[in-house]
Tab-separated table of C-alpha atoms and ligand atoms in Angstrom:
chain	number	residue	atom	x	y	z
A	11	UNK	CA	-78.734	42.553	-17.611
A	12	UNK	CA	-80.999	40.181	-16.405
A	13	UNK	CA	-81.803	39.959	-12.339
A	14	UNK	CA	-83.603	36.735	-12.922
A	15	UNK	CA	-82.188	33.549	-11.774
A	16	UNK	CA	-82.828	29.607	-11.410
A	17	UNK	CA	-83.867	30.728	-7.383
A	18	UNK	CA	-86.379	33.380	-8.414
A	19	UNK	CA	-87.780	31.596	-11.092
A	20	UNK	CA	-88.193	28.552	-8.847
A	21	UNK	CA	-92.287	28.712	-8.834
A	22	UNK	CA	-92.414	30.498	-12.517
A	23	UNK	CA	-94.082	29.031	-15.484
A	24	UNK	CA	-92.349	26.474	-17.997
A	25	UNK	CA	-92.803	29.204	-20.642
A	26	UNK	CA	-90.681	31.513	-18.824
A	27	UNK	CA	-88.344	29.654	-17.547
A	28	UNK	CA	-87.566	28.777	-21.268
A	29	UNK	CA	-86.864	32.086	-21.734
A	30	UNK	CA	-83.979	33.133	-19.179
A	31	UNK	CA	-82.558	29.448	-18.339
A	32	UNK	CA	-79.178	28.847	-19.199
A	33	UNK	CA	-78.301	32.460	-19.742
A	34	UNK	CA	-75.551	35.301	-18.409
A	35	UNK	CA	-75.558	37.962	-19.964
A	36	UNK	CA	-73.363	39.837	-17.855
A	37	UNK	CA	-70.914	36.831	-18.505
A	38	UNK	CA	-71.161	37.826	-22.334
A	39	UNK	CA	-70.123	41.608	-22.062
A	40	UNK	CA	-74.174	42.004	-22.260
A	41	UNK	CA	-74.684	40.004	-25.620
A	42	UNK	CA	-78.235	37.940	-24.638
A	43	UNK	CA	-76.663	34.266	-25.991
A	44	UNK	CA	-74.224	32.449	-25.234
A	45	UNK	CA	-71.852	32.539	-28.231
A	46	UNK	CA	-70.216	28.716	-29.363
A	47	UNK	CA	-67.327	28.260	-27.590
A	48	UNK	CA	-64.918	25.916	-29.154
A	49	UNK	CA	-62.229	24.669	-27.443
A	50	UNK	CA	-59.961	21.602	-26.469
A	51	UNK	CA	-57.377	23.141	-24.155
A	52	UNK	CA	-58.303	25.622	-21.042
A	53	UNK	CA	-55.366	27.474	-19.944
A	54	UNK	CA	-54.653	27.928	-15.455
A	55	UNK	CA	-53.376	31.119	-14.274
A	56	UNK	CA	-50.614	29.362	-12.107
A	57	UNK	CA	-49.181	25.968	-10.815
A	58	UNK	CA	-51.404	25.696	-8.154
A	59	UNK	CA	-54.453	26.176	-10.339
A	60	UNK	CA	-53.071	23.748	-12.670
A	61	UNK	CA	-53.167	21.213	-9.576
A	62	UNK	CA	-56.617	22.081	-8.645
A	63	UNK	CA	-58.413	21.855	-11.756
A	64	UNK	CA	-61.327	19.178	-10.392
A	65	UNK	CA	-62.509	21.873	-8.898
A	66	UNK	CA	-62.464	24.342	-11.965
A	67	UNK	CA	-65.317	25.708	-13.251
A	68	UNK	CA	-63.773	24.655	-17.064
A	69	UNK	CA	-61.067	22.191	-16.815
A	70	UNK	CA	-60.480	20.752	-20.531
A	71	UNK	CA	-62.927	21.208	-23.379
A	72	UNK	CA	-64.612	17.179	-23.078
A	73	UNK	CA	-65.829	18.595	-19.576
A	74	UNK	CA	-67.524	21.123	-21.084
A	75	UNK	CA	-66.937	24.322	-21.871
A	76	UNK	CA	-69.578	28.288	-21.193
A	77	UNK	CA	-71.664	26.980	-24.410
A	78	UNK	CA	-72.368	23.125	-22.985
A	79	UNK	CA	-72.394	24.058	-19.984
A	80	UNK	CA	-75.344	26.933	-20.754
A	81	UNK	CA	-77.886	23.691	-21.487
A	82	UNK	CA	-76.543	21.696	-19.152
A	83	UNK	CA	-77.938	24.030	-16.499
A	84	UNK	CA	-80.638	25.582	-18.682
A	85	UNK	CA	-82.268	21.456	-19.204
A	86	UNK	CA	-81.618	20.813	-15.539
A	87	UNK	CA	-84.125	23.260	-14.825
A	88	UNK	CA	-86.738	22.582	-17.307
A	89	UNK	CA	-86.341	19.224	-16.309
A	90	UNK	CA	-86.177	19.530	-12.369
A	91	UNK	CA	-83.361	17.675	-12.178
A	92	UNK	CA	-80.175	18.048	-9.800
A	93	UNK	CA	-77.920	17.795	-13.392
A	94	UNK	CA	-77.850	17.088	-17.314
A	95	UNK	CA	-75.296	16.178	-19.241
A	96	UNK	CA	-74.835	16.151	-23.126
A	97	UNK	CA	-74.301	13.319	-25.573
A	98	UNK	CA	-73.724	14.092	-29.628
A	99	UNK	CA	-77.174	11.833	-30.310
A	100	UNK	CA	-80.237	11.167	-28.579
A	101	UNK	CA	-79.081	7.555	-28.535
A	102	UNK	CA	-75.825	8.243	-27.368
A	103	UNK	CA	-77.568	9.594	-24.298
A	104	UNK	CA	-79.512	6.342	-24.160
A	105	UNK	CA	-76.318	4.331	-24.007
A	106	UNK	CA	-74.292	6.636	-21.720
A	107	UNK	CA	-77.793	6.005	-19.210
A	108	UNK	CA	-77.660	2.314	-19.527
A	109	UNK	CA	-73.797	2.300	-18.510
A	110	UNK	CA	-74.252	4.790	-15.773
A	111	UNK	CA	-76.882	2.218	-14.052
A	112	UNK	CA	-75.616	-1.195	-15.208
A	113	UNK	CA	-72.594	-3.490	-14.191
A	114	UNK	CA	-71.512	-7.078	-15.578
A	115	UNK	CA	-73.594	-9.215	-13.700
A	116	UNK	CA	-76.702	-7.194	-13.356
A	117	UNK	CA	-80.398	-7.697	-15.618
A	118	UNK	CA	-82.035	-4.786	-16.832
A	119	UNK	CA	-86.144	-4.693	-17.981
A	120	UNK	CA	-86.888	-3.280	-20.985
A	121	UNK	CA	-89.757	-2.109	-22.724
A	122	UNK	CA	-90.996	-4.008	-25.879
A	123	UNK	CA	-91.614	-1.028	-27.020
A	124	UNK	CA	-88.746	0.985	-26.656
A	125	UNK	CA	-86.546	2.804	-29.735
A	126	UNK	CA	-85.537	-0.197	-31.920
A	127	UNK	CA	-81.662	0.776	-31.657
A	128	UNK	CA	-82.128	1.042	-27.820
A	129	UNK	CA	-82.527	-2.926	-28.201
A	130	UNK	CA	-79.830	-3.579	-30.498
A	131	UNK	CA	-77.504	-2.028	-27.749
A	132	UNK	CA	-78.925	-3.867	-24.766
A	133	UNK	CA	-78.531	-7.207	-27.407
A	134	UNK	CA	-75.596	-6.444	-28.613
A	135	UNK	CA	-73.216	-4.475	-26.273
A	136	UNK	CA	-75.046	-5.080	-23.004
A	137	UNK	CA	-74.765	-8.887	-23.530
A	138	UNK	CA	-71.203	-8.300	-24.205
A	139	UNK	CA	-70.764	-6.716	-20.984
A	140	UNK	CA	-72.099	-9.563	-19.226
A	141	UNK	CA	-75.895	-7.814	-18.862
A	142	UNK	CA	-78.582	-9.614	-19.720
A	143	UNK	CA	-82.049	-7.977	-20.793
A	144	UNK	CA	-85.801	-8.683	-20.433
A	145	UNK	CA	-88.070	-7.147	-22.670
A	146	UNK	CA	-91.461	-6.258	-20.862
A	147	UNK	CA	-94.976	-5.800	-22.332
A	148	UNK	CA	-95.282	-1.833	-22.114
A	149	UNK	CA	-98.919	-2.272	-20.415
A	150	UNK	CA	-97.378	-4.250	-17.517
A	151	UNK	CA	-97.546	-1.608	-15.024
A	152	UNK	CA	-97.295	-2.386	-11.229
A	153	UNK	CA	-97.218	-6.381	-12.588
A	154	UNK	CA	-93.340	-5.731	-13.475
A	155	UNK	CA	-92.820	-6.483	-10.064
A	156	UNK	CA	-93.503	-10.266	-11.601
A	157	UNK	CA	-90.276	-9.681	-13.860
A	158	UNK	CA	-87.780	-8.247	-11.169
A	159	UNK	CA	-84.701	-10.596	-10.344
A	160	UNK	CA	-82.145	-9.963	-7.268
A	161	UNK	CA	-80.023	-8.518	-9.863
A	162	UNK	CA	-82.313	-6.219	-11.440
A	163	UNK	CA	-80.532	-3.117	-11.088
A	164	UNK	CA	-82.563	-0.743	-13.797
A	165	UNK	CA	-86.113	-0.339	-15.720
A	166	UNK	CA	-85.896	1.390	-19.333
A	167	UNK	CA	-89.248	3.005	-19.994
A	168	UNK	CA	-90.268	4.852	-22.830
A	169	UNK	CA	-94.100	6.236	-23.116
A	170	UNK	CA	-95.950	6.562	-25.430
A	171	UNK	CA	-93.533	3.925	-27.436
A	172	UNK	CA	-92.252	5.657	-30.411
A	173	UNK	CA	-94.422	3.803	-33.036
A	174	UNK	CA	-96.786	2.128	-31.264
A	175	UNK	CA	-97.809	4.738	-28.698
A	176	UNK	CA	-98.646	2.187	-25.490
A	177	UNK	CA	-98.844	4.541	-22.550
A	178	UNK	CA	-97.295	2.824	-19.346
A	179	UNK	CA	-97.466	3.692	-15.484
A	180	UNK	CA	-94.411	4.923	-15.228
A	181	UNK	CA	-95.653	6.228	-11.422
A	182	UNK	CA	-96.316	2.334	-10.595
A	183	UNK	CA	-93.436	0.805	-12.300
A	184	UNK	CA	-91.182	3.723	-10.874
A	185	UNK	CA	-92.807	2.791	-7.275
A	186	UNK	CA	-92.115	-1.155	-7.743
A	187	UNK	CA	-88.288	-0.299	-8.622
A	188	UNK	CA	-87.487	1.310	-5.935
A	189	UNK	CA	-89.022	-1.019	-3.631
A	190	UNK	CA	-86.989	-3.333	-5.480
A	191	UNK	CA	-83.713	-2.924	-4.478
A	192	UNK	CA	-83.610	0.653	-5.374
A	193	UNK	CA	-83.130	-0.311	-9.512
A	194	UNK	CA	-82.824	3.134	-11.668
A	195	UNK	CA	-85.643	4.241	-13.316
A	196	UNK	CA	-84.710	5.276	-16.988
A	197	UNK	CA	-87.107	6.900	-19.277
A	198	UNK	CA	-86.823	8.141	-22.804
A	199	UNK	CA	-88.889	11.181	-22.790
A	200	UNK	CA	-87.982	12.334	-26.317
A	201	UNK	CA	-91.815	12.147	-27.402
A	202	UNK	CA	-93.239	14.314	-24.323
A	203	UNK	CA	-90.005	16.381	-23.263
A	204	UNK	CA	-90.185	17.628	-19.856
A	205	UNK	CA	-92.604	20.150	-20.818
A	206	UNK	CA	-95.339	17.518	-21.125
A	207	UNK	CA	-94.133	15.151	-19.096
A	208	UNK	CA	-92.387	16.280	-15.635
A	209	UNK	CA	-89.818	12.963	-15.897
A	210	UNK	CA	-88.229	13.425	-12.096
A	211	UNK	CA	-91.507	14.685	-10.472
A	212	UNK	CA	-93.125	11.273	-11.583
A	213	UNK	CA	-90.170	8.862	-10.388
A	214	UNK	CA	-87.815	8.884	-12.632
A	215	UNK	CA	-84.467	8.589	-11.851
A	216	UNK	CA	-82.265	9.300	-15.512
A	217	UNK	CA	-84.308	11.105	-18.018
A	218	UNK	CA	-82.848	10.708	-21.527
A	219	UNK	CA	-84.207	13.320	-24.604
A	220	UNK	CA	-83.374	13.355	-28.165
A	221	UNK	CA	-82.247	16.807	-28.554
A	222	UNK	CA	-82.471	16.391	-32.286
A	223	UNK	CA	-86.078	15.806	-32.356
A	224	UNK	CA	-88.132	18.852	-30.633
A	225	UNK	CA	-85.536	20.733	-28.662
A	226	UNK	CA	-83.992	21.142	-32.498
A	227	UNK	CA	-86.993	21.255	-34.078
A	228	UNK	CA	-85.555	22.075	-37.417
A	229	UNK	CA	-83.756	18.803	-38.469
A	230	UNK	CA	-80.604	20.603	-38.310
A	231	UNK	CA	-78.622	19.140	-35.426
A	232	UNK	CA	-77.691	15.506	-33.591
A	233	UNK	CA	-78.065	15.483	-29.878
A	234	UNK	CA	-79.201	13.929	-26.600
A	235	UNK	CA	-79.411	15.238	-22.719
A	236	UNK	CA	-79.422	12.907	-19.748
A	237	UNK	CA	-80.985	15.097	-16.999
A	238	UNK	CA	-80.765	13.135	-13.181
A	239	UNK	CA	-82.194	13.490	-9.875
A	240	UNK	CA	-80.219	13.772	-6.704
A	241	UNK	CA	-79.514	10.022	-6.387
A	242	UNK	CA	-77.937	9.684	-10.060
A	243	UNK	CA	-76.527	12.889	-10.249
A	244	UNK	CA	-73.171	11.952	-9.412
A	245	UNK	CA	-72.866	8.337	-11.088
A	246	UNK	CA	-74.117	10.169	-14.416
A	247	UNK	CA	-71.394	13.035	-14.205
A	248	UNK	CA	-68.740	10.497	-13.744
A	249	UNK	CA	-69.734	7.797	-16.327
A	250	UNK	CA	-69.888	11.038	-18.524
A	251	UNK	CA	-66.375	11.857	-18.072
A	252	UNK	CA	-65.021	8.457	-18.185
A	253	UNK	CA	-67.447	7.967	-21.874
A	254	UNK	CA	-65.693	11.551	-22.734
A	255	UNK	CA	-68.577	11.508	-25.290
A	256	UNK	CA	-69.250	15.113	-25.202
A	257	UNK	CA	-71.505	17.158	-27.425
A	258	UNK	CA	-70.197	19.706	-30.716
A	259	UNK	CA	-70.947	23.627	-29.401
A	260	UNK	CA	-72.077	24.326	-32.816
A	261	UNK	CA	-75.056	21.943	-32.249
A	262	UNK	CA	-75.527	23.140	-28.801
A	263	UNK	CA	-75.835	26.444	-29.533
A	264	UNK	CA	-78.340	25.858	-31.944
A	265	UNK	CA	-80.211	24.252	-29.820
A	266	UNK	CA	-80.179	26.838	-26.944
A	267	UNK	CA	-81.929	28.831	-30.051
A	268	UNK	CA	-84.595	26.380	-30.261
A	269	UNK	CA	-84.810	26.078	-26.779
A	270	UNK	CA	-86.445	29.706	-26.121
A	271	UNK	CA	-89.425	28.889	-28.339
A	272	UNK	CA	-89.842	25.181	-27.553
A	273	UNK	CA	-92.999	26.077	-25.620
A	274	UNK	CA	-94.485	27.541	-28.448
A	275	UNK	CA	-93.202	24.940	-31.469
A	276	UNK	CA	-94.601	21.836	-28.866
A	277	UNK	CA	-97.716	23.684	-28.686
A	278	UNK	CA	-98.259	23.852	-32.194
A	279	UNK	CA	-97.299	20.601	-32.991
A	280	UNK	CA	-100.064	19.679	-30.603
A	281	UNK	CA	-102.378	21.122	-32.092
A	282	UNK	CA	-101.397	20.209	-35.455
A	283	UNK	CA	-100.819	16.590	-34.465
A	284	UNK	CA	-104.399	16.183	-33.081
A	285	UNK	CA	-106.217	18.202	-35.996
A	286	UNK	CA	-104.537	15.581	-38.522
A	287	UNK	CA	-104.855	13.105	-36.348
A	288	UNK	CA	-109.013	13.718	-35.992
A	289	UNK	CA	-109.100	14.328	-40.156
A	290	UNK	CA	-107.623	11.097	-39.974
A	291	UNK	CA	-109.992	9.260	-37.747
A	292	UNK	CA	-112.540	9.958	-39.973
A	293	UNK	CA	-111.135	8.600	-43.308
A	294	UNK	CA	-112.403	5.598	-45.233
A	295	UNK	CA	-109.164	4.440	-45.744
A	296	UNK	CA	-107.800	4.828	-41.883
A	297	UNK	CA	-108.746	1.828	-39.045
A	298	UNK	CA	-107.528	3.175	-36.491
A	299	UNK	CA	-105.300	6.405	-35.129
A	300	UNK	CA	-102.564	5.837	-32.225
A	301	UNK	CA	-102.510	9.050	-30.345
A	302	UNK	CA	-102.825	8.965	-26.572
A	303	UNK	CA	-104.467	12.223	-26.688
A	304	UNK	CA	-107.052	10.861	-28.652
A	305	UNK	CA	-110.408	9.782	-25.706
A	306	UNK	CA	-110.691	6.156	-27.789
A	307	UNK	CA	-107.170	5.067	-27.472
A	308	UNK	CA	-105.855	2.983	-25.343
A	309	UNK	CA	-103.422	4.647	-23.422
A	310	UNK	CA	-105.445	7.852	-23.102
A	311	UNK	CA	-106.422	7.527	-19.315
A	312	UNK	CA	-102.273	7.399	-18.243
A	313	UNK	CA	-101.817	9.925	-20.933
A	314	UNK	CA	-104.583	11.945	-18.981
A	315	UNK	CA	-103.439	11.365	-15.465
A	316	UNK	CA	-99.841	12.162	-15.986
A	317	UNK	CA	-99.356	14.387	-19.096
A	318	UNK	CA	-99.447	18.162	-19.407
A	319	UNK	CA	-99.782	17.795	-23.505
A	320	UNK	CA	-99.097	15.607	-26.638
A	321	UNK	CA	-96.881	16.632	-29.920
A	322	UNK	CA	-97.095	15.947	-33.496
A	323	UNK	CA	-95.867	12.423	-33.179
A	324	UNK	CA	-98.508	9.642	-33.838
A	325	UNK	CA	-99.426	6.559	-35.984
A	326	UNK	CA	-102.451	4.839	-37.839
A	327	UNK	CA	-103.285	1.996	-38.698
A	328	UNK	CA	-104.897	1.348	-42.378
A	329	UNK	CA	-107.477	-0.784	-43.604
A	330	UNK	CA	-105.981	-3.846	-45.527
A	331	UNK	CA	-103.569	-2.836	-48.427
A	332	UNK	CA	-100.954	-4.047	-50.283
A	333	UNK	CA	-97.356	-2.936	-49.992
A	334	UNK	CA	-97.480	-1.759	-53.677
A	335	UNK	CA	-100.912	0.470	-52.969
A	336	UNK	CA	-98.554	1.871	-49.637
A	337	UNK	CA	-95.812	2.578	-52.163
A	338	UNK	CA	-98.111	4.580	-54.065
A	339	UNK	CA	-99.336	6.477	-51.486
A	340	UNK	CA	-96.179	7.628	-49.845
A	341	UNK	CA	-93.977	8.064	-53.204
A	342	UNK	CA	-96.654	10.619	-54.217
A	343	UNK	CA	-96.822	12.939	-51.597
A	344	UNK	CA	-95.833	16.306	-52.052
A	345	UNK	CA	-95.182	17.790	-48.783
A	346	UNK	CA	-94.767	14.734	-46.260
A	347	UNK	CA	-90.827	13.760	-46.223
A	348	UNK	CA	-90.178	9.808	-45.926
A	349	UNK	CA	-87.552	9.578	-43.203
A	350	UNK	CA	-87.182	8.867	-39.968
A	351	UNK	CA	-85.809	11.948	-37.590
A	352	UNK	CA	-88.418	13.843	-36.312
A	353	UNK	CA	-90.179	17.007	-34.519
A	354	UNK	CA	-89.156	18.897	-37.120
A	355	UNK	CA	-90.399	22.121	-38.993
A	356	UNK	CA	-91.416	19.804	-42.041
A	357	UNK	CA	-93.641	16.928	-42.144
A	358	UNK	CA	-92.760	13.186	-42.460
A	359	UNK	CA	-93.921	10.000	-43.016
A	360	UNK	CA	-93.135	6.237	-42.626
A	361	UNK	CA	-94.570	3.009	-42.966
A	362	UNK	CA	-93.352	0.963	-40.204
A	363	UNK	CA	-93.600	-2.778	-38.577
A	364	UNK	CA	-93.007	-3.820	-35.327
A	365	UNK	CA	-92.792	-7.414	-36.031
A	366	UNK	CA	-89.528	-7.476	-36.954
A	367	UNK	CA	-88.498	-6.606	-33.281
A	368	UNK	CA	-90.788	-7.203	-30.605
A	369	UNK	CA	-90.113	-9.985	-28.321
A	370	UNK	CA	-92.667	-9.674	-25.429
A	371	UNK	CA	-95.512	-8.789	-26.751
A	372	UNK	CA	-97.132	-9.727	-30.096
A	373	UNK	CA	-97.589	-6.940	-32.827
A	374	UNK	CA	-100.690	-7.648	-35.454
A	375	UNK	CA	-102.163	-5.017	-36.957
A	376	UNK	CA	-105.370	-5.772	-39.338
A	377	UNK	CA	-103.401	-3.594	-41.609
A	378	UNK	CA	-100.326	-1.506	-43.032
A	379	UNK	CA	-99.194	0.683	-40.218
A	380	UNK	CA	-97.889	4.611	-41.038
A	381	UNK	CA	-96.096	6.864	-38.738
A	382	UNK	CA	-96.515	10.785	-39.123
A	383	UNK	CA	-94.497	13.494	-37.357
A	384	UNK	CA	-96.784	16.549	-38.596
A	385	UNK	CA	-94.722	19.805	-39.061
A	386	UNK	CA	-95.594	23.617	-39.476
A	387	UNK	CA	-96.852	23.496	-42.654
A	388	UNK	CA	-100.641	25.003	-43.429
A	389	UNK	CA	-103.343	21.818	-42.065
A	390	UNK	CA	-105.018	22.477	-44.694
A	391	UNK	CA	-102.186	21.631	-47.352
A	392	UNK	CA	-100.962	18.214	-45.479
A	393	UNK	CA	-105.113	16.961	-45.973
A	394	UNK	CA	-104.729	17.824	-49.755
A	395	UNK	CA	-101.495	16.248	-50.216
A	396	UNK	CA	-103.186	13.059	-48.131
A	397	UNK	CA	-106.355	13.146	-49.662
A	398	UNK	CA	-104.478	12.545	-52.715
A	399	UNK	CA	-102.214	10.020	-51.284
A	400	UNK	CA	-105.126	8.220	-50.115
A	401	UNK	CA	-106.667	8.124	-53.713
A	402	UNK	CA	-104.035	6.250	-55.234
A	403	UNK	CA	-104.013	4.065	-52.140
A	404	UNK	CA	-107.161	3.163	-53.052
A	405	UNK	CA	-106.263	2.981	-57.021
A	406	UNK	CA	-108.489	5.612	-58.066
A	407	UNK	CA	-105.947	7.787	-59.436
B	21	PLP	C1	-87.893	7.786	-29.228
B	21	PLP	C2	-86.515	8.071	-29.718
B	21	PLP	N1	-85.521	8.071	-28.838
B	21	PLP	C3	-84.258	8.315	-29.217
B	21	PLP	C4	-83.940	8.571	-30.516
B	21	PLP	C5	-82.513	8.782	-30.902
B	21	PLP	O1	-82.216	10.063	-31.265
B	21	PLP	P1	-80.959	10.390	-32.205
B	21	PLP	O2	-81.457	10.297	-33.597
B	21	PLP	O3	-80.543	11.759	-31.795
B	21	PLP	O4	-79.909	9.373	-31.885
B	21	PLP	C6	-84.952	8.567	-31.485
B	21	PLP	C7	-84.633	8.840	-32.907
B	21	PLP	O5	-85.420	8.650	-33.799
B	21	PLP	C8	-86.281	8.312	-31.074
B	21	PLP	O6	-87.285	8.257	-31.959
């Protein structure tokens, strides 16, 4: 059995703390997981348990059950956060977020560069609701203050922006919230995780991560963790139960698996991500290469100050081309996948445009813009399979 616990492991490193979080052993007749439990109905021993099952550890399977409850506690401390809770999608957890912080009646700021389906729910359900959104320019920083109504009751950040990598000051944006009235502080930290990015240690209030994308890390699963600090805790845990929209323990098992070698997989994909990245800086064909980790982007000084590392996600921008040439490039690859998940094992690719979306700020590249979410695959392979790519870009081949 294990003797270590979320106490002793208090001043541990990330690495190890991946290791042992989440996990009783002695709870699982020694077995080292926690198996999937499945389960609608819990069954009390008596009347009087019956009556007092609010305070039951397991009440009724949409509250969560030993399997849900094992990431729940294992993300909280990744995350240093006073609780998590699980959603079946990353933007699930997004929504359930939104509703935990928002009432009719109240505006909520928005980043321009936030998850396109984010802003189809603000514009389409929020409005609904009766809240109304403001889309910000993601390099706004402290100046959001500009922006903030009486009835601004939450800020939706998201850095680096998905496929446009801005970096914001979350710190200053953070600070001018909760001067402000005390608005919540969303982030969606899918692109860092908590690894890279500490979300509660640098003012954020709800945390939101894709679970599908690097906790996953195999393209095998759909889910999404809210982790909250001390303030949001509560509100989260009840919006939760009243959304009942609770994660599958088949999926959360499987990602308690990739959770134990996250530290090595985001690693990887770091270094991966900036090797193609730099191979990419140099080509002919390339402009320019959005990767906050990168010294010439913009960005990179935040990304500096308040990152611990970078993954595999990143974009360029290419020299003038037709959509045809683009076509070309992409339908030819070998290895690189064209879809739009990511942090997988495999690598993928997408052209993408930001025009069709952004309301605050104005998006005009010189050129076609690609998005690449580089997987485990051999470096050397992925510059082949490009090299070629960018040959019949060029209509050489
Ligand atoms: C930045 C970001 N946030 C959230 C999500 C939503 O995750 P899911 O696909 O699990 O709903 C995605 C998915 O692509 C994403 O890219």
């Amino acid at each position: 059995m294990t003797k270590s616990t979320p106490e002793s492991r208090k001043n541990m490193r990330p690495r190890t703390k991946l290791v042992y979080a989440g996990r009783e052993p002695q709870e699982q007749f020694g077995f080292v997981n926690t198996p999937v439990y499945r389960g609608s109905t819990v069954l009390f021993p008596n009347v009087a348990a019956l009556e007092a099952r609010g305070s039951a550890r397991f009440r009724y399977g949409t509250y969560g059950n030993p399997t849900t409850e094992a990431l729940e506690k294992a993300w909280t401390e990744i995350a240093g956060a006073e609780d998590t809770v699980l959603a079946p999608s990353g933007l699930a957890a997004i929504t359930l977020a939104l509703f935990t912080a928002l009432s009719a009646g109240d505006h909520v700021l928005v980043t321009d560069s936030a998850y396109d389906p984010t802003r189809y729910f603000c514009d389409g359900v929020l409005r609904r609701m009766g809240v109304e959104t403001t889309y910000y320019d993601p390099l706004v920083g402290a100046g959001i203050e500009a922006l903030f109504r009486p009835n601004t009751r939450a800020v939706l950040v998201e850095a680096p922006g998905s496929q446009s990598f801005e970096m914001q000051d979350i710190p200053a944006i953070a600070a001018v919230a909760h001067a402000r009235g005390d608005a919540c502080v969303i982030m969606d930290n899918t692109w860092a995780t908590p690894l890279f990015f500490p979300p509660h240690e640098r003012g954020v209030d709800l945390a939101v991560e894709a679970g599908t994308k690097y906790l996953s890390g195999h393209s095998d699963l759909l889910l999404g963790m809210v982790s909250a600090n001390a303030q949001w805790a509560k509100p989260l845990r009840k919006t939760f139960h009243h959304f009942s929209m609770c994660a599958g323990p088949e999926d959360v098992f499987l990602a308690l698996r990739g959770l134990r070698s996250m530290e090595l997989r985001l690693r990887e994909a770091e270094r991966q991500g900036l090797a193609l990245a730099r191979w990419l800086e140099g080509r002919r064909e390339v402009l320019r290469v959005l990767h906050p980790a990168l010294a010439d982007c913009p960005g990179h000084a935040i990304w500096k100050r308040d990152f611990l590392g970078s993954t595999g996600l990143f974009s360029v921008i290419l020299k003038p081309a037709g959509k045809t040439q683009v076509a070309a490039m992409l339908d030819g690859l070998e290895l690189f996948g064209l879809g739009y998940s990511w942090g997988g094992f495999e690598s993928l690719v997408i052209p993408f445009d930001c025009r069709n979306y952004r309301t605050a700020t104005t998006w005009a590249p010189e050129g076609p813009a690609l998005r690449f979410s580089v997987g485990l695959e051999d470096i050397e392979d992925l510059k082949e399979d490009l090299d070629k790519g960018f040959a019949r870009l060029r209509g050489a081949i």
